Amino acid sequence: MSDLIKKDASELAGMVASREVSAVEVAQAHLDRIAAVDGAVNAFLHVDTEGALASASAVDAKVKAGEQLSVLAGVPLGLKDILATNGLPTTCGSRVLDGWIPPYDATVVTKLREAGIVILGKTNMDEFAMGSSTEHSAFGPTHNPWDLERIPGGSGGGSSACVSAFEAPLAIGTDTGGSIRQPAAVTGSVGVKPTYGGVSRYGIVALASSLDQAGPCARNVLDTALLHSVIAGHDPMDSTSINSPVPDVIAAAKRADIKGMKVGVIKELGGEGYQAGVRTRFDESVALIESLGAEVVEVSCPSFPAALAAYYLILPSEASSNLAKFDGIRFGNRVGDDGSKSVEQVMSETRAAGFGPEVTRRIILGTYALSAGYYDAYYGQAQKVRTLIKQDFDASFAKVDVLISPTAPTTAFKIGEKLDDPLAMYLNDVATIPVNMAGLPGMSLPIGLAPEDNLPVGLQIIAPAMADDRLYNVGAAIERELLTKWGGPILGLAPELAGA
Amino acid sequence: MSGISQEDVAHLAHLARIDIPTDELGHYAKQLDAILNAVAEVSSLDTADVVAMSHPVPMTNVFREDTPGVSLTAEQALSGAPAVEDGRFRVPRILDEE
């Protein structure tokens, strides 16, 4: 196994810039790693060997010409298969888009290419980002590198798994109710959902437009900040994009000083329903934060117990509308068009053949929640609960600088365990959902292994809107102490994968 | 709140244009019923004076300069279409036969 794949993104970028190693060698080392282990992990739906080597070669040419490079030029990345990529398949983990090749790039993809980041391929995900385990992918589940019989989280399980399996030092995910943070938590990696509107949604297939946000995944806080700085910023192509300066997340990740800060523990996110080992590591983090000179207080967010219910009305409602475009007319697969059937019949057959059971469930649920006679009781009421959630956050941030909770109630569960029990699956996102409802930035940071199963546990850090930099400052301060305690990165404790 | 029957699922599936096989309607009805019972929790909070929130960032009328730019060509726009005829999307018939 090449040493290159174990290196941090920032280190690789420095080595490429100083010509210690070529970007092509870095890309090839990661492509070799994918060839060796991805048969077992299944993080990638599509590997773009030719494109990756061409991008890397272009970076090497710039290095030779003495051109100024971006902070991550020549560093490889896995891209969630929900972002449109010009000339590369984009399936969203769904049969309905199997074989579709977009004619344009998402804004995030354009920014990655401009920064000289080498896109290795497209990563697996729950179909249309609906799920917490990546088992709802039409192309088979992704396996957690810590234990191949367990889930890597979801919906962005391909992105979290490729980072933690050393197939790529960086990945892009999207987070509608926790799809970046929960996968990061269960794979021992770092993931950030930026402030809603902080990263352009243009070219990202919409699940729930008022909740979706793309963000960075990596193996440490600084690399995550570097990637965040590359993809964030105002985009005229996204009318919900925030037109104000990107918080200086890189400086914050380097500051790592929380002395004098006030940190709030959310009373409603913890305790009952949370695995014992998750609580143990969380309590240790609270003590660690105090030892670093921050003041920790408990805050109450009384509406949060209703957040999950409100989310599972708002999300299906928006999704049922957003997914109406997958009808086999303008793109994607068409089923049953034998010349005798009406367009309605063809659409119905196309969607039945193209959508898996979870997508079907949520579309039906959303259709119901938006029906005349039920609208006020379901969707309307959920929107009011959303207001209460935002008010709880506002009241909390009047007292503290950041909020913390466990990222997920449990460590990674076994593949198949919750597949046909939607309600049990939905509970995985109970701690991450409130953050999306209010449009806030949130990070998941690895804080150790649960003693009972030796699987990673994540700490969720939440900041006010457009204060994403606070996540990185707090995350880096905790990370520095834990690296000393562990004697190195937590992923060094993961078992070696066969074939490597 | 009310339960959801197989007939309800069939009706909703028609509205959503998903041709769910008849023998799967019961399974969906059971699962959706359980989900609806759980999400009924939204009614547990007092929201009498609460204004509904549809979006985390309050914005209205976001404008940009109306400047000409590069857009997709007809060929690019049609490149992923399942059926094309004369430079247009070809669709199944949209009217019932008379």
JSON list of N, CA, C and O in Angstrom, two decimals, chain A residues 61 66 74 136 153 162 256 281 318 326 457 463:
[
{"chain": "A", "resi": 61, "resn": "ALA", "atom": "N", "xyz": [1.33, 20.22, -15.07]},
{"chain": "A", "resi": 61, "resn": "ALA", "atom": "CA", "xyz": [1.80, 21.18, -16.08]},
{"chain": "A", "resi": 61, "resn": "ALA", "atom": "C", "xyz": [1.86, 22.59, -15.48]},
{"chain": "A", "resi": 61, "resn": "ALA", "atom": "O", "xyz": [2.79, 23.36, -15.75]},
{"chain": "A", "resi": 66, "resn": "GLY", "atom": "N", "xyz": [5.24, 27.04, -13.17]},
{"chain": "A", "resi": 66, "resn": "GLY", "atom": "CA", "xyz": [5.40, 27.99, -12.06]},
{"chain": "A", "resi": 66, "resn": "GLY", "atom": "C", "xyz": [4.15, 28.79, -11.76]},
{"chain": "A", "resi": 66, "resn": "GLY", "atom": "O", "xyz": [4.21, 29.84, -11.14]},
{"chain": "A", "resi": 74, "resn": "GLY", "atom": "N", "xyz": [-4.31, 19.23, -7.10]},
{"chain": "A", "resi": 74, "resn": "GLY", "atom": "CA", "xyz": [-3.68, 17.92, -7.21]},
{"chain": "A", "resi": 74, "resn": "GLY", "atom": "C", "xyz": [-4.16, 16.91, -6.19]},
{"chain": "A", "resi": 74, "resn": "GLY", "atom": "O", "xyz": [-3.70, 15.77, -6.18]},
{"chain": "A", "resi": 136, "resn": "HIS", "atom": "N", "xyz": [-30.36, 1.96, 0.51]},
{"chain": "A", "resi": 136, "resn": "HIS", "atom": "CA", "xyz": [-31.41, 2.23, -0.47]},
{"chain": "A", "resi": 136, "resn": "HIS", "atom": "C", "xyz": [-30.84, 2.61, -1.84]},
{"chain": "A", "resi": 136, "resn": "HIS", "atom": "O", "xyz": [-31.58, 3.10, -2.70]},
{"chain": "A", "resi": 153, "resn": "GLY", "atom": "N", "xyz": [-23.37, 4.72, 7.13]},
{"chain": "A", "resi": 153, "resn": "GLY", "atom": "CA", "xyz": [-24.21, 5.91, 7.25]},
{"chain": "A", "resi": 153, "resn": "GLY", "atom": "C", "xyz": [-24.83, 6.26, 5.92]},
{"chain": "A", "resi": 153, "resn": "GLY", "atom": "O", "xyz": [-24.57, 5.62, 4.90]},
{"chain": "A", "resi": 162, "resn": "CYS", "atom": "N", "xyz": [-15.36, 6.28, 1.29]},
{"chain": "A", "resi": 162, "resn": "CYS", "atom": "CA", "xyz": [-14.16, 6.45, 0.46]},
{"chain": "A", "resi": 162, "resn": "CYS", "atom": "C", "xyz": [-13.09, 7.21, 1.21]},
{"chain": "A", "resi": 162, "resn": "CYS", "atom": "O", "xyz": [-11.90, 6.94, 1.07]},
{"chain": "A", "resi": 256, "resn": "ALA", "atom": "N", "xyz": [-7.94, 27.14, 16.66]},
{"chain": "A", "resi": 256, "resn": "ALA", "atom": "CA", "xyz": [-8.12, 26.04, 17.62]},
{"chain": "A", "resi": 256, "resn": "ALA", "atom": "C", "xyz": [-7.99, 26.50, 19.07]},
{"chain": "A", "resi": 256, "resn": "ALA", "atom": "O", "xyz": [-7.28, 25.90, 19.87]},
{"chain": "A", "resi": 281, "resn": "ARG", "atom": "N", "xyz": [-18.51, 8.66, 25.41]},
{"chain": "A", "resi": 281, "resn": "ARG", "atom": "CA", "xyz": [-17.57, 9.51, 24.65]},
{"chain": "A", "resi": 281, "resn": "ARG", "atom": "C", "xyz": [-18.04, 10.96, 24.62]},
{"chain": "A", "resi": 281, "resn": "ARG", "atom": "O", "xyz": [-17.22, 11.88, 24.65]},
{"chain": "A", "resi": 318, "resn": "GLU", "atom": "N", "xyz": [-41.78, 18.21, -0.02]},
{"chain": "A", "resi": 318, "resn": "GLU", "atom": "CA", "xyz": [-40.92, 18.86, -1.01]},
{"chain": "A", "resi": 318, "resn": "GLU", "atom": "C", "xyz": [-40.40, 17.84, -2.02]},
{"chain": "A", "resi": 318, "resn": "GLU", "atom": "O", "xyz": [-40.30, 18.13, -3.22]},
{"chain": "A", "resi": 326, "resn": "PHE", "atom": "N", "xyz": [-38.87, 13.32, -12.74]},
{"chain": "A", "resi": 326, "resn": "PHE", "atom": "CA", "xyz": [-38.32, 12.03, -13.20]},
{"chain": "A", "resi": 326, "resn": "PHE", "atom": "C", "xyz": [-39.45, 11.17, -13.74]},
{"chain": "A", "resi": 326, "resn": "PHE", "atom": "O", "xyz": [-40.02, 10.34, -13.06]},
{"chain": "A", "resi": 457, "resn": "VAL", "atom": "N", "xyz": [-17.61, 7.09, 17.22]},
{"chain": "A", "resi": 457, "resn": "VAL", "atom": "CA", "xyz": [-18.67, 7.95, 17.75]},
{"chain": "A", "resi": 457, "resn": "VAL", "atom": "C", "xyz": [-18.37, 9.37, 17.29]},
{"chain": "A", "resi": 457, "resn": "VAL", "atom": "O", "xyz": [-17.21, 9.79, 17.28]},
{"chain": "A", "resi": 463, "resn": "ALA", "atom": "N", "xyz": [-23.42, 25.84, 15.01]},
{"chain": "A", "resi": 463, "resn": "ALA", "atom": "CA", "xyz": [-23.16, 27.28, 15.18]},
{"chain": "A", "resi": 463, "resn": "ALA", "atom": "C", "xyz": [-24.31, 28.07, 14.56]},
{"chain": "A", "resi": 463, "resn": "ALA", "atom": "O", "xyz": [-25.12, 27.53, 13.81]}
]
